[in-house]
Coordinates of C-alpha atoms in Angstrom, one line a residue:
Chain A
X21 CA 18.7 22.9 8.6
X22 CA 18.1 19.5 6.5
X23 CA 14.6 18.9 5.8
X24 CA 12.9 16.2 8.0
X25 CA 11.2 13.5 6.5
X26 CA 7.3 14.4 5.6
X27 CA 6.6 11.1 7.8
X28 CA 8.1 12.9 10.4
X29 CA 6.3 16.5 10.1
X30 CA 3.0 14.4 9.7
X31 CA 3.5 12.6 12.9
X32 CA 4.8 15.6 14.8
X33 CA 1.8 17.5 13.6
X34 CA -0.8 14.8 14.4
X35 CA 0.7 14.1 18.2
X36 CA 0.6 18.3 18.5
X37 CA -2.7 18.6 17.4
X38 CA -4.0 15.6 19.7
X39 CA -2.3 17.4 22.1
X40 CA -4.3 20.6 22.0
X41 CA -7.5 18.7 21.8
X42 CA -8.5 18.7 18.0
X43 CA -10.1 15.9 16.4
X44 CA -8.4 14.2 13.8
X45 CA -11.1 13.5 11.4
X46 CA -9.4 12.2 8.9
X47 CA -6.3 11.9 6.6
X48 CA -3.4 9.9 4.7
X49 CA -0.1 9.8 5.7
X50 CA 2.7 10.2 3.2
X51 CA 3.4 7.0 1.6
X52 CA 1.4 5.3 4.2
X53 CA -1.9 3.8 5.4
X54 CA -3.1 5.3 8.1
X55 CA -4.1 3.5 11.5
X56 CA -6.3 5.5 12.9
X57 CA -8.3 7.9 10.5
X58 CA -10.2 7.7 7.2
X59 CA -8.8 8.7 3.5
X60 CA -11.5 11.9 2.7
X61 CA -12.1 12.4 -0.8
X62 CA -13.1 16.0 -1.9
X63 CA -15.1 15.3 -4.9
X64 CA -16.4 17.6 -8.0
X65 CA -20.5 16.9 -7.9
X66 CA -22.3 15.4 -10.5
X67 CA -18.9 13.4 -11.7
X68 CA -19.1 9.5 -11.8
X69 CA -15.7 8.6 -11.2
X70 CA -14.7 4.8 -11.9
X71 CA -12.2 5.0 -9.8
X72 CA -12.6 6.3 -6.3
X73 CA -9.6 8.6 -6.3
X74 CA -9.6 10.1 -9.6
X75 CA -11.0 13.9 -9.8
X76 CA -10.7 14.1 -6.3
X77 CA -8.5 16.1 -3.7
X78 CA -7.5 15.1 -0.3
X79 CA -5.9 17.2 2.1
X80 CA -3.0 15.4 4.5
X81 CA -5.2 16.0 8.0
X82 CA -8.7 17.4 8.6
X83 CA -9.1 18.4 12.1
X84 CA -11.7 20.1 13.8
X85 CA -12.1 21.8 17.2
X86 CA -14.5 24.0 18.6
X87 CA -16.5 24.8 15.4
X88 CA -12.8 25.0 13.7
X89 CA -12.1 23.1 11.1
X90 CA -8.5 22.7 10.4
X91 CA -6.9 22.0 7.0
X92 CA -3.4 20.7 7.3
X93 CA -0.8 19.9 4.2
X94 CA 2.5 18.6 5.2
X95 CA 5.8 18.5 3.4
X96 CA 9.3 18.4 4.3
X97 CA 9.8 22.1 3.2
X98 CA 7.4 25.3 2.3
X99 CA 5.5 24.5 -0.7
X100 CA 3.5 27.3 -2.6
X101 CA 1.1 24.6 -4.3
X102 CA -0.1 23.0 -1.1
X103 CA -0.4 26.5 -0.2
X104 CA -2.7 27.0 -3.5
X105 CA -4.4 23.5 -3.1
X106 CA -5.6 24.6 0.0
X107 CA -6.4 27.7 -1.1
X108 CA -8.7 25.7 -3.6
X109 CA -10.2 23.5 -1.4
X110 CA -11.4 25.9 1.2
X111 CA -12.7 28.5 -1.4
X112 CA -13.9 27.1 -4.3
X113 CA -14.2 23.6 -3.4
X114 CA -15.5 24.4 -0.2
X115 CA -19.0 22.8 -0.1
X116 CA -17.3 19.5 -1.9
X117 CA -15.1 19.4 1.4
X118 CA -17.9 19.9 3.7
X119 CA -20.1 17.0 1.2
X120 CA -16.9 14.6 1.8
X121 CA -16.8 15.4 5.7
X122 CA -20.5 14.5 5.9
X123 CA -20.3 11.7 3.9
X124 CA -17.4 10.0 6.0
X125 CA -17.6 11.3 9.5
X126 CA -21.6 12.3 9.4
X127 CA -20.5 15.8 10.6
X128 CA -23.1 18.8 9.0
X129 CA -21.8 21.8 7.3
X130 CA -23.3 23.8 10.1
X131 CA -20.9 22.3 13.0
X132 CA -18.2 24.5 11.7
X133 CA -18.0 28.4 11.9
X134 CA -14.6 28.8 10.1
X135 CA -11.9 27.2 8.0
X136 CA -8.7 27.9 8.9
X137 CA -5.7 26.2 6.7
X138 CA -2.3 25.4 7.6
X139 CA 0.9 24.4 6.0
X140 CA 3.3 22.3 8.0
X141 CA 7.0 22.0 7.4
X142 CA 11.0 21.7 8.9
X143 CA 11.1 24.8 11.0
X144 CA 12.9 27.2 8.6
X145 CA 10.7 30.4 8.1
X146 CA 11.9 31.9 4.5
X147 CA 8.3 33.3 3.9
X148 CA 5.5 35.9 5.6
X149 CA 2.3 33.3 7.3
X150 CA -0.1 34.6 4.9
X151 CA -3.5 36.6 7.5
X152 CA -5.3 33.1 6.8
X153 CA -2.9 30.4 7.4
X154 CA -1.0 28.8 9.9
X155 CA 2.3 27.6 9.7
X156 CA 3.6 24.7 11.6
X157 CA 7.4 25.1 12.3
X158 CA 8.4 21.3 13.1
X159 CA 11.7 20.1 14.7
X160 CA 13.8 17.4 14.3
X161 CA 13.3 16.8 18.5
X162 CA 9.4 16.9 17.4
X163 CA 8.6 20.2 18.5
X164 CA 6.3 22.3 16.7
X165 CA 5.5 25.7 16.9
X166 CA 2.0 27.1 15.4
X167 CA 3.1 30.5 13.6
X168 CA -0.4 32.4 12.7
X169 CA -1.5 34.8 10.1
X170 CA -3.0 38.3 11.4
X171 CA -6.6 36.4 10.8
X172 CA -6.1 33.8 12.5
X173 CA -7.2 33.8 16.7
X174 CA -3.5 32.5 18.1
X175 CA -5.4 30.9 20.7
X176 CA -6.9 28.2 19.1
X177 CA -3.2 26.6 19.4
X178 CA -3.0 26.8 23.4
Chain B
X26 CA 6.5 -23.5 29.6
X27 CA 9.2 -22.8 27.7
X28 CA 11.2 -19.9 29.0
X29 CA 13.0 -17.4 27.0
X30 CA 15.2 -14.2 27.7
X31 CA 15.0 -11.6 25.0
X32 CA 18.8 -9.7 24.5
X33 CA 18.5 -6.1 24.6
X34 CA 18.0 -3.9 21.7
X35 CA 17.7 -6.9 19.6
X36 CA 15.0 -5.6 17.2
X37 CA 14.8 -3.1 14.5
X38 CA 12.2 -2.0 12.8
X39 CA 12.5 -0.8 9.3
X40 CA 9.8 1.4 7.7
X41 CA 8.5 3.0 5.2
X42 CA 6.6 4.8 6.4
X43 CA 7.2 6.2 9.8
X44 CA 3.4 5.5 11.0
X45 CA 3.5 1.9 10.0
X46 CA 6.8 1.6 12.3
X47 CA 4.9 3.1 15.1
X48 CA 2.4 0.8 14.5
X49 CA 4.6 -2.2 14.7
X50 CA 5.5 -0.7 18.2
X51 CA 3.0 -1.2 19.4
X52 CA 2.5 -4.6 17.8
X53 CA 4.4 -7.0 20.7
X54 CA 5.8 -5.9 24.1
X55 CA 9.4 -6.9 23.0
X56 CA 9.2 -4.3 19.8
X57 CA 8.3 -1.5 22.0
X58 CA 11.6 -0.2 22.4
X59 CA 13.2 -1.5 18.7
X60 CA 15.0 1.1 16.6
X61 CA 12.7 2.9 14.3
X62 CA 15.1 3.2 11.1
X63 CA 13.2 4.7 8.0
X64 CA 14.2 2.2 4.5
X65 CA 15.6 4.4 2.0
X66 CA 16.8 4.5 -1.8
X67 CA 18.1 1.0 -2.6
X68 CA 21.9 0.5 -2.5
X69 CA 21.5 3.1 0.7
X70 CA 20.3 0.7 3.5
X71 CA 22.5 -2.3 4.8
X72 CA 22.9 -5.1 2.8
X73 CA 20.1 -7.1 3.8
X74 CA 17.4 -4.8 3.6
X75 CA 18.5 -3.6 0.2
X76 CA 18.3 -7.2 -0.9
X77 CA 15.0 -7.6 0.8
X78 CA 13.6 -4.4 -1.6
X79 CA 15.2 -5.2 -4.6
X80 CA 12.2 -5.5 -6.6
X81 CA 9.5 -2.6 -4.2
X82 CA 9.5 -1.5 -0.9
X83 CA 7.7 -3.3 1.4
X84 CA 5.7 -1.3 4.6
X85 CA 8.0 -2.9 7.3
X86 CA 10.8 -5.4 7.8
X87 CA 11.7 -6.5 11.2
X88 CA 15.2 -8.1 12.2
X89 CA 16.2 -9.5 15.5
X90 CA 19.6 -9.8 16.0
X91 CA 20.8 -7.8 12.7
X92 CA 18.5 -10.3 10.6
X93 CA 15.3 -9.8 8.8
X94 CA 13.2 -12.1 10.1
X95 CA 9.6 -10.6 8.4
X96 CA 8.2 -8.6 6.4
X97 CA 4.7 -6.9 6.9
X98 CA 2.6 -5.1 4.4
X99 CA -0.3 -3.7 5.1
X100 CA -2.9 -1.9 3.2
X101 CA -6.3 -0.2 3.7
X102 CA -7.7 -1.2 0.0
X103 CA -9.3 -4.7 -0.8
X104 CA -7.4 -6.2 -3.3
X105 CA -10.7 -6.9 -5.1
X106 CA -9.8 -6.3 -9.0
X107 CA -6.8 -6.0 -11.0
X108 CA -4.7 -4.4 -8.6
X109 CA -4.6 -6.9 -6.5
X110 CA -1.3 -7.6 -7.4
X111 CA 0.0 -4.4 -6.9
X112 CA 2.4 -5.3 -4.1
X113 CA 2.8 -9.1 -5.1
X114 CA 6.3 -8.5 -6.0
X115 CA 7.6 -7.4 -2.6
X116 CA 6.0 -10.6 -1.5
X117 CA 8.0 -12.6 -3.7
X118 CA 11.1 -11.4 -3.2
X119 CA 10.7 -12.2 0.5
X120 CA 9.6 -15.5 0.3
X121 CA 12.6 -15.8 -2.5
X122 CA 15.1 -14.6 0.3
X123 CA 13.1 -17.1 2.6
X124 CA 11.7 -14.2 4.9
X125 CA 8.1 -14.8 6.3
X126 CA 5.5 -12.2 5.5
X127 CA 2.1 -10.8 7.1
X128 CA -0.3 -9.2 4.4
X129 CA -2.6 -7.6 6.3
X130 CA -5.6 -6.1 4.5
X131 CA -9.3 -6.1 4.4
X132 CA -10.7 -9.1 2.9
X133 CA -13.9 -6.7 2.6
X134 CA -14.7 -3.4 2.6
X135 CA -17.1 -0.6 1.5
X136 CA -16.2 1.4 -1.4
X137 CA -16.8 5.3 -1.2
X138 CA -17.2 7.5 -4.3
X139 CA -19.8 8.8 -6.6
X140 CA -20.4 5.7 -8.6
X141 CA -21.1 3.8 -4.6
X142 CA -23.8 6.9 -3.6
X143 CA -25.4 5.8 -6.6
X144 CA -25.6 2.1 -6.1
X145 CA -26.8 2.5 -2.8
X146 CA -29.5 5.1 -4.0
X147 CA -30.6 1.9 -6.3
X148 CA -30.5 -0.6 -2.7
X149 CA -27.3 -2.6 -4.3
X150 CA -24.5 -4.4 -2.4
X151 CA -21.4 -1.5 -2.5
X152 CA -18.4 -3.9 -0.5
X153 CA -15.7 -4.9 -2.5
X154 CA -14.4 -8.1 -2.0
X155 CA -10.8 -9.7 -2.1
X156 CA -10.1 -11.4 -5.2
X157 CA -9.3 -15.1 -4.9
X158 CA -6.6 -15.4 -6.6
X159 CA -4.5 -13.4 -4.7
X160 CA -4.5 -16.6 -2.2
X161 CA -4.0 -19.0 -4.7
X162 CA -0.8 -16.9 -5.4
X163 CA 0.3 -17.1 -2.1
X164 CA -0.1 -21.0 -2.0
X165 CA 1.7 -21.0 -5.1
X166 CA 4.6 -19.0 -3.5
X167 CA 4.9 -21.1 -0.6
X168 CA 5.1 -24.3 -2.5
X169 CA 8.0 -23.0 -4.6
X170 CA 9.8 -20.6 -2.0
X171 CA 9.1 -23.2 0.8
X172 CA 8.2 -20.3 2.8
X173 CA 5.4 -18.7 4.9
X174 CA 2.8 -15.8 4.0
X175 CA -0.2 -15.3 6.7
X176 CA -2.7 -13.0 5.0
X177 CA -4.7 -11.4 8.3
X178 CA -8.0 -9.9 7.4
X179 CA -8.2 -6.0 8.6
X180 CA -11.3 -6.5 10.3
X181 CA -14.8 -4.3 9.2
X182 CA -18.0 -3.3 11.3
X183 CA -21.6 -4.5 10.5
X184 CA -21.4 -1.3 7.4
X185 CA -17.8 -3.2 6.0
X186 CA -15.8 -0.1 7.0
X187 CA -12.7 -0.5 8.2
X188 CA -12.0 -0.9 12.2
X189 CA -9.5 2.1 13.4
X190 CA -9.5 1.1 16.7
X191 CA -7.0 -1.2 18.9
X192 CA -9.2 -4.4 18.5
X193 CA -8.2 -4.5 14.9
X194 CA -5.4 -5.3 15.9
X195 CA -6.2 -8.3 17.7
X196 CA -5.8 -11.0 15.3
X197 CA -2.3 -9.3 14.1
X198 CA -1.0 -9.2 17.5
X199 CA -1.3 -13.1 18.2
X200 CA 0.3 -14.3 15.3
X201 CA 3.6 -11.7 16.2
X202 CA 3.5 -12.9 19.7
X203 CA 3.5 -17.1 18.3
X204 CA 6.2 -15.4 15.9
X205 CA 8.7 -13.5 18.2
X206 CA 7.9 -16.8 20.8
X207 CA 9.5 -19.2 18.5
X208 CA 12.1 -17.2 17.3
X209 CA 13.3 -16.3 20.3
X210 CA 13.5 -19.9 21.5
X211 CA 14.3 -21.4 18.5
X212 CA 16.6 -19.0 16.5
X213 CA 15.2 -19.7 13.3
X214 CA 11.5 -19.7 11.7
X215 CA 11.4 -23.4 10.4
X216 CA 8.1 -25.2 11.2
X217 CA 6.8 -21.9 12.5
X218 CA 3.5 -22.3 10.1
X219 CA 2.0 -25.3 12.6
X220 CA 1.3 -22.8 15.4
X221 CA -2.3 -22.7 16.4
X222 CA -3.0 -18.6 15.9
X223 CA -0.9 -18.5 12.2
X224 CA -2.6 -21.9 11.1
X225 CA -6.0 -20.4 12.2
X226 CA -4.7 -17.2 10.3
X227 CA -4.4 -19.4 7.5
X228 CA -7.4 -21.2 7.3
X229 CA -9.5 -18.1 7.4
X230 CA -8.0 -16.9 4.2
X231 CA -8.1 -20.6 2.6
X232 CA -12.2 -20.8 3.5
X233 CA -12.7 -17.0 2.2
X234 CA -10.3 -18.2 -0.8
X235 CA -13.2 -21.0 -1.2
X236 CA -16.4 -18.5 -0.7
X237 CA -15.3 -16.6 -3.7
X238 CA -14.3 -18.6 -6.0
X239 CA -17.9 -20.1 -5.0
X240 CA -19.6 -16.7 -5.1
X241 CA -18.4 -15.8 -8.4
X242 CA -17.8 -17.8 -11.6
X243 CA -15.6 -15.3 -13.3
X244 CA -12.9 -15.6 -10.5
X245 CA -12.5 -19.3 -11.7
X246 CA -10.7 -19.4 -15.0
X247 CA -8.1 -16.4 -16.2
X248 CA -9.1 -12.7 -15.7
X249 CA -9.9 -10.8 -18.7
X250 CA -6.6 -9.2 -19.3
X251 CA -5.5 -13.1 -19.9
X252 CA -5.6 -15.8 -21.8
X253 CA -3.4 -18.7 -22.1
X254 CA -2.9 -19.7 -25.2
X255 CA -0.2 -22.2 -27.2
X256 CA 2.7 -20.4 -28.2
X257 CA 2.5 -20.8 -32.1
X258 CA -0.4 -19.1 -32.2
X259 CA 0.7 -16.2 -30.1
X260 CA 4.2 -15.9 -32.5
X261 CA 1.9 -15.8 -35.4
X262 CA -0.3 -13.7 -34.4
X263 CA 1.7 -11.0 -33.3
X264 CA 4.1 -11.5 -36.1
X265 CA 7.1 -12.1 -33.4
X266 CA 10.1 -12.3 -35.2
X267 CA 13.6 -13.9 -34.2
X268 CA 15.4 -14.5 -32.1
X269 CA 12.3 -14.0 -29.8
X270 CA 10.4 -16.6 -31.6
X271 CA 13.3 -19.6 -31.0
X272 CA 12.9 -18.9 -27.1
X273 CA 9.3 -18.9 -27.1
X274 CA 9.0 -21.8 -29.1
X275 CA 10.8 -23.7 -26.6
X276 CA 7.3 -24.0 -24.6
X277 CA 4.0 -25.2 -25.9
X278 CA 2.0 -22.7 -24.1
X279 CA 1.9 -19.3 -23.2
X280 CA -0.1 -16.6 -20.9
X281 CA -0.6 -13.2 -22.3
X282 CA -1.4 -10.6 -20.0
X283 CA -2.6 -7.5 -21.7
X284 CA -1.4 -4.3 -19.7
X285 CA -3.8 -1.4 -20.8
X286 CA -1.5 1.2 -19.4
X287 CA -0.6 4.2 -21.9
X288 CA 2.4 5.0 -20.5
X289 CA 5.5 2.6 -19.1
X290 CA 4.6 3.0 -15.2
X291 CA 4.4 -0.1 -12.5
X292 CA 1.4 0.0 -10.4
X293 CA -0.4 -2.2 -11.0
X294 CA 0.7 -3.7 -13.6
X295 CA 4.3 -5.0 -12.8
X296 CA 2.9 -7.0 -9.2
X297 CA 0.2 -8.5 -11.1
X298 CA 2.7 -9.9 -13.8
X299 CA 4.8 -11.7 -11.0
X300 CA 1.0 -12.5 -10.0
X301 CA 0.1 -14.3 -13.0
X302 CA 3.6 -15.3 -13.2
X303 CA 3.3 -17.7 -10.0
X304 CA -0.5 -18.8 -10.7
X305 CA -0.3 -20.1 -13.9
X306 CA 3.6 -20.7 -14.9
X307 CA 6.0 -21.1 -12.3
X308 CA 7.3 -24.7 -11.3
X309 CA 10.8 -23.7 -9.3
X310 CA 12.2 -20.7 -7.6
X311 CA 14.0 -19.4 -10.9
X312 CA 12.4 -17.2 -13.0
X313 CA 13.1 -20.1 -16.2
X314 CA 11.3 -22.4 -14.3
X315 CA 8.1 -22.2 -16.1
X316 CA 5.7 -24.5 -17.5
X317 CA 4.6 -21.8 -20.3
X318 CA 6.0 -18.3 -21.3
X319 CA 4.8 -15.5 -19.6
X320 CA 4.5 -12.9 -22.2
X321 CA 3.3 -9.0 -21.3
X322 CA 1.3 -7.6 -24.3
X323 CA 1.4 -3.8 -24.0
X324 CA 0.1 -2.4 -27.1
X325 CA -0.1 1.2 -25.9
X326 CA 3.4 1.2 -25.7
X327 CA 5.7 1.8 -28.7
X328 CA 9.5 0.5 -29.3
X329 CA 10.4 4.6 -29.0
X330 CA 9.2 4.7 -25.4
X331 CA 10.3 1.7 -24.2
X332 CA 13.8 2.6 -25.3
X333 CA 14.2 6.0 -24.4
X334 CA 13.0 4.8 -20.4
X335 CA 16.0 1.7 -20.6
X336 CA 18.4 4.0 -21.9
X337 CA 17.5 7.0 -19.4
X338 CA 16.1 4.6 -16.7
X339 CA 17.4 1.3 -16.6
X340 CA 17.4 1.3 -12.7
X341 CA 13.2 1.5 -13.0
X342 CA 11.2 -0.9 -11.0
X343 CA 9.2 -1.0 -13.5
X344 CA 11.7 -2.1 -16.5
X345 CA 13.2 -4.3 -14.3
X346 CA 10.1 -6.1 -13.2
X347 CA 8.1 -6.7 -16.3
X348 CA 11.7 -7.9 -17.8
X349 CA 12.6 -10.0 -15.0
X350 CA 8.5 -11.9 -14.9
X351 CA 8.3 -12.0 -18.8
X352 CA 9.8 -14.2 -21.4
X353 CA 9.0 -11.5 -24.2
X354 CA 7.3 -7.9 -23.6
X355 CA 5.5 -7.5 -26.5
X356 CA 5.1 -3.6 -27.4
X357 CA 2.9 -1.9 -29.8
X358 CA 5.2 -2.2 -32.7
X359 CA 7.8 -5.0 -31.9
X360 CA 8.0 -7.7 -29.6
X361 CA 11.3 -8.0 -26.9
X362 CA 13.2 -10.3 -24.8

């Protein structure tokens, strides 16, 4: 299948997760400025930055529902370093993501029991769903299917 | 009242982004139904469009009939410092192709980040404010383009951050509806700036223009990275040699604009060329009418890398741009036409 456009995925993804009842708590859309959510920087502490951007990570859409917080990357096919990145941001960087949350949504660390990440792409499954990710299959007529690793409760999804 | 019948299908909306084409949906009643088509590599799109982002892509473009009637930009970051150029070119090649624009952007704004935390630890002021002459540009483009540019302020709450919800819209939405009104009656855009809502539109920007040039006395004269400056002295100083000198010669003054960049790249630097471009030397709608050179200083850049990019590159924006709003680009080691 020809890779959709990440615009697409991203859009898809948002609408489907809206759908289910998660909270888009922030974001940036590829190439875009988003309408309706905040740009969340993940900062390293103790680093001045001039620039607001610079040393920082930000992940595509931060959702949360029911104590889940959801980490989504989106691009137009499987990628292995948005896989890593988010790897990064929810093990190591983890209490600079729950700093940036609280600093732009007011939202304390201890709201959230878990952190589950996700990687959303055309629907064309070459690769295993690692046990702590989710995979979002997208379609070109905007369907999207949550695929979830053996760690991962299926139900959070519908 | 005038009446007016809107033909079917008659708008199109082309993005770049497929969020800010949603958006425009749901701009004006008459849009809700346009065709979404996404604007792609240049020399891809139809004719008109790929003329329309010859020199950047702008956000959105929306024709009626099969004609680009505007183009909107929008942005989430106050274009408080030296990038507030960044997507002055687009504008100008709108208003050179006589298509209206919206720039629609915060005129204020907080600023997040470490180096914010710590100013409010300290009690100080953290909003960021537009830069001034951003709408002295845009007056300077309209005079020479004889065109329109509405900047609409992305409105803020009491803390300056940025409204997400539909009443931000407000403002945006009553200039569209005065704009799709008359050109749906009226066929063509001519006269269009003397509706109430985009003349409002306009004077808000025009009386912030005024408060901050008020507010701060460094906005007033050039911005650091310029000076303007008569040409001999620039030719001697930099030891430009021929035939460069001959054309430079040919105008008593100059601006320099110093780009600190250490690598050939565009953002920010080729917008705020055309910036400086309209502000201080352009008197007509051709790039040779100037008053003074525009030359680009860019000492961090040598000869070696400015060839290897036109031989490998010579499609870049950036190439293109900096060559198009300069008389002379002069590099680290030798200056160029």
């Amino acid at each position: 299948m020809k890779p959709l456009r990440e615009d697409f995925i991203f859009l898809s993804v948002e609408r489907y997760l809206r759908k289910q009842s998660w909270e888009i708590l922030g974001g940036e859309p590829p190439d875009g400025t988003s309408n309706r959510f905040r740009r969340i920087y993940i900062r390293s502490p103790g680093i001045r930055p001039r620039l607001h951007s610079q040393d920082s990570l930000k992940v595509d859409l931060i959702s949360a529902k029911q104590g889940i917080l959801l980490l989504s990357e989106v691009k137009p096919r499987y990628s292995e370093s948005d896989k890593s990145k988010l790897d990064i941001v929810a093990g190591e960087r983890r209490n600079d993501l729950f700093d940036a949350i609280w600093e732009r949504c007011k939202i304390p660390k201890s709201s959230f029991k878990s952190v589950v990440k996700s990687l959303a792409f055309t629907a064309e499954l070459r690769v295993d769903v690692p046990p702590d990710f989710v995979f979002f299959l997208v379609y070109p007529n905007q369907t999207v299917v949550a695929r979830t690793g053996g760690l991962v409760n299926p139900q959070i999804f519908g | 009242m005038e009446q007016y019948v809107r033909p079917k299908d008659s708008y199109t909306i082309f993005y770049d982004s497929l969020h800010e084409g949603e958006w425009i949906r749901s701009l004006h009643p008459h849009f809700s139904k346009a065709s979404l088509i996404p604007i792609i590599d240049p020399g891809n799109n139809i004719p008109s469009i790929d003329q329309l982002i010859a020199y950047d892509r702008p956000d959105v473009i929306i024709s009626y009939e099969g004609r680009p009637f505007l183009v909107i930009e929008r942005t989430e970051e106050v274009p408080s410092s030296h990038n507030c150029g960044q997507r002055f070119a687009r504008i100008v090649r709108a208003s050179e192709l006589g298509v209206p624009v919206i720039y629609f952007f915060p005129f204020v704004a907080q600023k997040h980040g470490a180096e914010s935390r710590e100013r409010q630890r300290f009690g100080k002021a953290n909003q960021r404010y537009v830069n001034p002459r951003l709408f002295s540009a845009f007056e300077r483009i309209e005079e020479i383009h004889d065109t329109l540019i509405i900047p609409i302020s992305w409105p803020v709450d009491s803390e300056y951050e940025l409204l997400r919800t539909p009443e931000k819209d407000v403002e945006i939405k009553c200039v569209l509806h005065e704009i799709v009104k008359w050109l749906e009656c009226r066929k063509d855009l001519t006269k269009l700036g003397v509706q109430p809502n985009i003349v409002e539109s306009k004077a808000k920007a025009s009386r912030e223009k005024d408060t901050r040039y008020r507010s701060t006395k460094k906005n007033r004269g050039p911005p650091p990275s310029v000076r303007i400056e008569r040409t001999s002295a620039i030719v001697e100083e930099y030891r430009i040699n021929e035939p460069v000198t001959t054309k430079l010669l040919k105008r008593d003054r100059s601006v320099v604009y110093r780009m600190g960049m250490r690598y050939l790249r565009s953002d920010p630097y080729a917008g705020t060329l055309a910036l400086y471009d309209y502000l201080y030397a352009r008197t007509g709608p051709r790039t040779t009418d100037r008053c003074m050179n525009v030359v680009t200083h860019a000492p961090n850049i040598d000869s070696n890398d400015w060839n290897r990019i036109r031989e490998t590159g010579s499609q870049r924006k950036d190439v293109s741009l900096f060559r198009l709003f300069s008389d002379c680009i002069i590099l680290g080691d030798v200056a160029v036409i």
